[in-house]
Tab-separated table of C-alpha atoms in Angstrom:
chain	number	residue	atom	x	y	z
A	1	UNK	CA	27.752	-32.745	34.108
A	2	UNK	CA	26.445	-36.262	33.523
A	3	UNK	CA	26.646	-37.571	30.010
A	4	UNK	CA	24.139	-39.835	28.343
A	5	UNK	CA	23.136	-42.704	30.604
A	6	UNK	CA	21.408	-45.938	29.681
A	7	UNK	CA	19.865	-48.733	31.676
A	8	UNK	CA	20.156	-51.577	32.099
A	9	UNK	CA	23.733	-52.341	31.075
A	10	UNK	CA	22.993	-55.927	30.120
A	11	UNK	CA	19.780	-57.833	29.584
A	12	UNK	CA	18.950	-61.420	28.732
A	13	UNK	CA	15.528	-62.294	27.338
A	14	UNK	CA	13.941	-65.227	25.549
A	15	UNK	CA	12.247	-65.251	22.183
A	16	UNK	CA	8.759	-63.780	22.175
A	17	UNK	CA	9.314	-61.638	25.243
A	18	UNK	CA	9.143	-57.865	25.388
A	19	UNK	CA	11.870	-55.498	26.563
A	20	UNK	CA	12.121	-51.830	27.560
A	21	UNK	CA	15.407	-49.944	27.457
A	22	UNK	CA	15.892	-46.521	28.998
A	23	UNK	CA	17.966	-43.472	28.164
A	24	UNK	CA	18.621	-40.198	29.951
A	25	UNK	CA	20.061	-37.548	27.645
A	26	UNK	CA	22.938	-35.235	28.399
A	27	UNK	CA	21.821	-32.216	30.401
A	28	UNK	CA	20.281	-29.567	28.145
A	29	UNK	CA	19.719	-31.910	25.212
A	30	UNK	CA	16.215	-32.254	23.769
A	31	UNK	CA	16.687	-34.772	20.956
A	32	UNK	CA	17.197	-38.492	21.465
A	33	UNK	CA	18.080	-41.057	18.808
A	34	UNK	CA	18.256	-44.839	19.147
A	35	UNK	CA	20.563	-47.166	17.268
A	36	UNK	CA	21.018	-50.922	17.017
A	37	UNK	CA	24.560	-52.221	16.659
A	38	UNK	CA	25.007	-55.879	15.777
A	39	UNK	CA	28.325	-57.510	16.599
A	40	UNK	CA	31.033	-56.364	14.178
A	41	UNK	CA	28.793	-53.824	12.471
A	42	UNK	CA	28.236	-50.095	12.583
A	43	UNK	CA	25.196	-48.697	14.399
A	44	UNK	CA	21.909	-48.653	12.485
A	45	UNK	CA	19.444	-45.817	13.025
A	46	UNK	CA	16.147	-46.956	14.604
A	47	UNK	CA	14.344	-43.678	15.267
A	48	UNK	CA	14.656	-40.184	16.672
A	49	UNK	CA	12.495	-38.369	19.220
A	50	UNK	CA	12.039	-34.653	19.604
A	51	UNK	CA	9.365	-32.850	21.631
A	52	UNK	CA	7.919	-36.216	22.650
A	53	UNK	CA	7.247	-37.242	19.068
A	54	UNK	CA	8.943	-39.657	16.699
A	55	UNK	CA	10.469	-37.398	14.084
A	56	UNK	CA	12.159	-39.926	11.844
A	57	UNK	CA	12.395	-43.701	11.583
A	58	UNK	CA	14.851	-46.135	10.080
A	59	UNK	CA	14.081	-49.491	8.459
A	60	UNK	CA	12.860	-51.275	11.562
A	61	UNK	CA	9.541	-53.119	12.002
A	62	UNK	CA	6.697	-51.882	14.164
A	63	UNK	CA	7.870	-54.244	16.910
A	64	UNK	CA	10.286	-51.432	17.726
A	65	UNK	CA	8.573	-48.503	19.368
A	66	UNK	CA	9.618	-45.671	21.587
A	67	UNK	CA	8.603	-42.838	23.773
A	68	UNK	CA	10.037	-39.545	24.930
A	69	UNK	CA	8.996	-37.986	28.214
A	70	UNK	CA	8.622	-34.289	29.089
A	71	UNK	CA	12.048	-34.380	30.773
A	72	UNK	CA	13.495	-35.565	27.411
A	73	UNK	CA	14.366	-39.035	28.677
A	74	UNK	CA	13.376	-41.828	26.347
A	75	UNK	CA	12.441	-45.497	26.206
A	76	UNK	CA	12.886	-48.055	23.472
A	77	UNK	CA	10.435	-50.961	23.490
A	78	UNK	CA	10.833	-54.139	21.483
A	79	UNK	CA	7.981	-56.656	21.332
A	80	UNK	CA	7.986	-60.308	20.262
A	81	UNK	CA	11.761	-60.578	20.527
A	82	UNK	CA	13.647	-62.537	17.898
A	83	UNK	CA	17.103	-64.058	18.135
A	84	UNK	CA	18.240	-61.466	15.580
A	85	UNK	CA	17.365	-58.643	17.971
A	86	UNK	CA	20.453	-59.528	20.011
A	87	UNK	CA	22.652	-56.451	19.758
A	88	UNK	CA	24.051	-53.402	21.519
A	89	UNK	CA	21.375	-50.711	21.687
A	90	UNK	CA	22.787	-47.209	21.734
A	91	UNK	CA	21.096	-43.986	22.689
A	92	UNK	CA	22.447	-40.639	21.505
A	93	UNK	CA	21.349	-37.169	22.521
A	94	UNK	CA	21.844	-33.767	20.965
A	95	UNK	CA	20.634	-30.211	21.294
A	96	UNK	CA	18.342	-30.123	18.268
A	97	UNK	CA	18.902	-32.369	15.318
A	98	UNK	CA	21.794	-30.453	13.823
A	99	UNK	CA	24.020	-30.580	16.832
A	100	UNK	CA	26.693	-33.132	17.658
A	101	UNK	CA	25.346	-36.410	18.990
A	102	UNK	CA	26.687	-37.787	22.249
A	103	UNK	CA	26.342	-41.519	22.752
A	104	UNK	CA	25.653	-43.499	25.880
A	105	UNK	CA	27.503	-46.731	26.698
A	106	UNK	CA	24.663	-48.847	25.360
A	107	UNK	CA	22.536	-51.734	26.587
A	108	UNK	CA	23.691	-55.196	25.547
A	109	UNK	CA	20.571	-57.281	24.774
A	110	UNK	CA	20.878	-61.030	24.374
A	111	UNK	CA	17.867	-62.987	23.124
A	112	UNK	CA	17.987	-66.735	23.764
B	1	UNK	CA	19.520	-44.803	1.474
B	2	UNK	CA	22.996	-43.372	1.770
B	3	UNK	CA	25.479	-46.239	2.015
B	4	UNK	CA	28.856	-45.619	3.577
B	5	UNK	CA	31.545	-48.133	2.706
B	6	UNK	CA	34.576	-48.356	4.910
B	7	UNK	CA	37.857	-50.088	4.174
B	8	UNK	CA	39.648	-52.030	5.302
B	9	UNK	CA	37.321	-53.947	7.626
B	10	UNK	CA	40.175	-55.107	9.828
B	11	UNK	CA	43.673	-53.789	10.400
B	12	UNK	CA	46.301	-55.242	12.703
B	13	UNK	CA	49.585	-53.356	12.897
B	14	UNK	CA	52.611	-52.894	15.137
B	15	UNK	CA	53.049	-49.885	17.363
B	16	UNK	CA	54.784	-47.077	15.482
B	17	UNK	CA	53.372	-47.896	12.061
B	18	UNK	CA	51.225	-45.524	9.999
B	19	UNK	CA	47.808	-46.403	8.615
B	20	UNK	CA	44.948	-44.992	6.595
B	21	UNK	CA	41.290	-45.970	6.645
B	22	UNK	CA	38.743	-44.913	4.069
B	23	UNK	CA	35.078	-44.011	3.892
B	24	UNK	CA	33.308	-43.805	0.538
B	25	UNK	CA	29.813	-43.188	-0.762
B	26	UNK	CA	28.109	-42.891	-4.128
B	27	UNK	CA	26.262	-39.856	-2.730
B	28	UNK	CA	27.542	-36.437	-1.803
B	29	UNK	CA	27.934	-35.890	1.922
B	30	UNK	CA	26.549	-32.724	3.470
B	31	UNK	CA	29.088	-33.325	6.219
B	32	UNK	CA	30.866	-36.360	7.598
B	33	UNK	CA	31.836	-37.414	11.056
B	34	UNK	CA	34.455	-39.832	12.324
B	35	UNK	CA	33.957	-41.712	15.579
B	36	UNK	CA	36.018	-44.141	17.618
B	37	UNK	CA	34.318	-46.842	19.639
B	38	UNK	CA	36.001	-48.968	22.276
B	39	UNK	CA	34.586	-52.287	23.487
B	40	UNK	CA	31.634	-51.858	25.835
B	41	UNK	CA	31.258	-48.172	25.087
B	42	UNK	CA	29.351	-45.935	22.733
B	43	UNK	CA	31.024	-44.155	19.811
B	44	UNK	CA	32.928	-40.972	20.644
B	45	UNK	CA	33.064	-38.179	18.083
B	46	UNK	CA	36.566	-37.407	16.802
B	47	UNK	CA	35.895	-34.828	14.110
B	48	UNK	CA	33.327	-33.356	11.721
B	49	UNK	CA	34.359	-32.325	8.211
B	50	UNK	CA	32.121	-30.090	6.170
B	51	UNK	CA	33.982	-28.457	3.292
B	52	UNK	CA	35.269	-30.349	0.230
B	53	UNK	CA	39.056	-30.673	0.417
B	54	UNK	CA	39.099	-29.910	4.123
B	55	UNK	CA	41.923	-31.334	6.235
B	56	UNK	CA	41.704	-31.499	10.011
B	57	UNK	CA	44.349	-32.683	12.436
B	58	UNK	CA	43.843	-34.091	15.904
B	59	UNK	CA	47.282	-34.862	17.365
B	60	UNK	CA	48.478	-37.897	15.359
B	61	UNK	CA	45.193	-38.229	13.465
B	62	UNK	CA	44.660	-36.468	10.112
B	63	UNK	CA	41.205	-36.366	8.560
B	64	UNK	CA	40.635	-35.468	4.930
B	65	UNK	CA	37.381	-34.756	3.116
B	66	UNK	CA	37.368	-35.380	-0.626
B	67	UNK	CA	36.989	-32.433	-2.984
B	68	UNK	CA	33.667	-33.807	-4.248
B	69	UNK	CA	32.525	-34.595	-0.675
B	70	UNK	CA	31.931	-38.261	-1.550
B	71	UNK	CA	34.870	-39.733	0.311
B	72	UNK	CA	36.976	-39.233	3.388
B	73	UNK	CA	40.085	-40.700	4.949
B	74	UNK	CA	41.598	-40.980	8.391
B	75	UNK	CA	45.371	-41.278	8.662
B	76	UNK	CA	47.087	-42.206	11.906
B	77	UNK	CA	50.789	-41.527	12.287
B	78	UNK	CA	52.925	-43.650	14.591
B	79	UNK	CA	50.005	-45.702	15.907
B	80	UNK	CA	49.913	-46.576	19.590
B	81	UNK	CA	48.072	-49.377	21.431
B	82	UNK	CA	45.691	-46.731	22.767
B	83	UNK	CA	44.479	-46.155	19.197
B	84	UNK	CA	42.955	-49.646	19.180
B	85	UNK	CA	39.215	-49.561	18.537
B	86	UNK	CA	36.466	-49.466	15.946
B	87	UNK	CA	36.635	-46.421	13.674
B	88	UNK	CA	33.303	-45.389	12.205
B	89	UNK	CA	32.360	-42.777	9.657
B	90	UNK	CA	28.850	-41.369	9.658
B	91	UNK	CA	26.745	-38.882	7.758
B	92	UNK	CA	23.226	-37.618	7.557
B	93	UNK	CA	20.892	-39.007	4.900
B	94	UNK	CA	20.579	-37.034	1.671
B	95	UNK	CA	16.998	-35.768	1.618
B	96	UNK	CA	16.243	-37.411	4.952
B	97	UNK	CA	18.331	-35.071	7.010
B	98	UNK	CA	17.068	-36.426	10.299
B	99	UNK	CA	18.490	-39.900	9.592
B	100	UNK	CA	22.058	-40.615	10.497
B	101	UNK	CA	23.959	-43.375	8.700
B	102	UNK	CA	27.083	-45.158	9.871
B	103	UNK	CA	29.573	-47.177	7.916
B	104	UNK	CA	30.334	-50.729	9.039
B	105	UNK	CA	33.595	-49.601	10.589
B	106	UNK	CA	37.285	-50.443	10.533
B	107	UNK	CA	38.473	-52.524	13.455
B	108	UNK	CA	42.016	-51.454	14.324
B	109	UNK	CA	44.337	-53.423	16.564
B	110	UNK	CA	47.692	-51.879	17.417
B	111	UNK	CA	50.090	-54.386	18.939
B	112	UNK	CA	52.779	-53.216	21.366
């Protein structure tokens, strides 16, 4: 049984560019959450998707947007990249919101 | 916003020593989770505590939930180099149950 997978593993972009990160949830899971983890910090909640809709959002600007597909996979899009967007982006899946979250290995984004 | 404060931020000890890390909040936790994260990987759930005063053991790890459910501790007995990693506590937001908040973590290094 495959766990949560994320792609790509690493990504380098320049300021002002746009990026799309992808997440495939653990088999049977319908809820996907995205987190940003800056170096030396704990993960910060970006948003959560359930039934293809954004159910809850953290304190992130509108430059951060997402999508969930009918197969429960999800994308995180970041527009107009800033240097401060450099971080590890983590995806977590769960069966409903109340269940244990399982994290993927993350995508390391570097903005130059 | 439910803030989780973890202490200490960094801990470097010799193999065989004992240690305790703490997680505190000004708010009451509905439940609290402890994760361990190794470099290049996502956080892995160690335990969930729900009831005030609860104590859970996982081999050499002992987790305690405060009676008032506003604090928690993780005690490691006879630490081993394999325990090295970032230890994170996390909880759901008070009225915003769909948001998940992490502490900033305790970075543990166990030297052989």
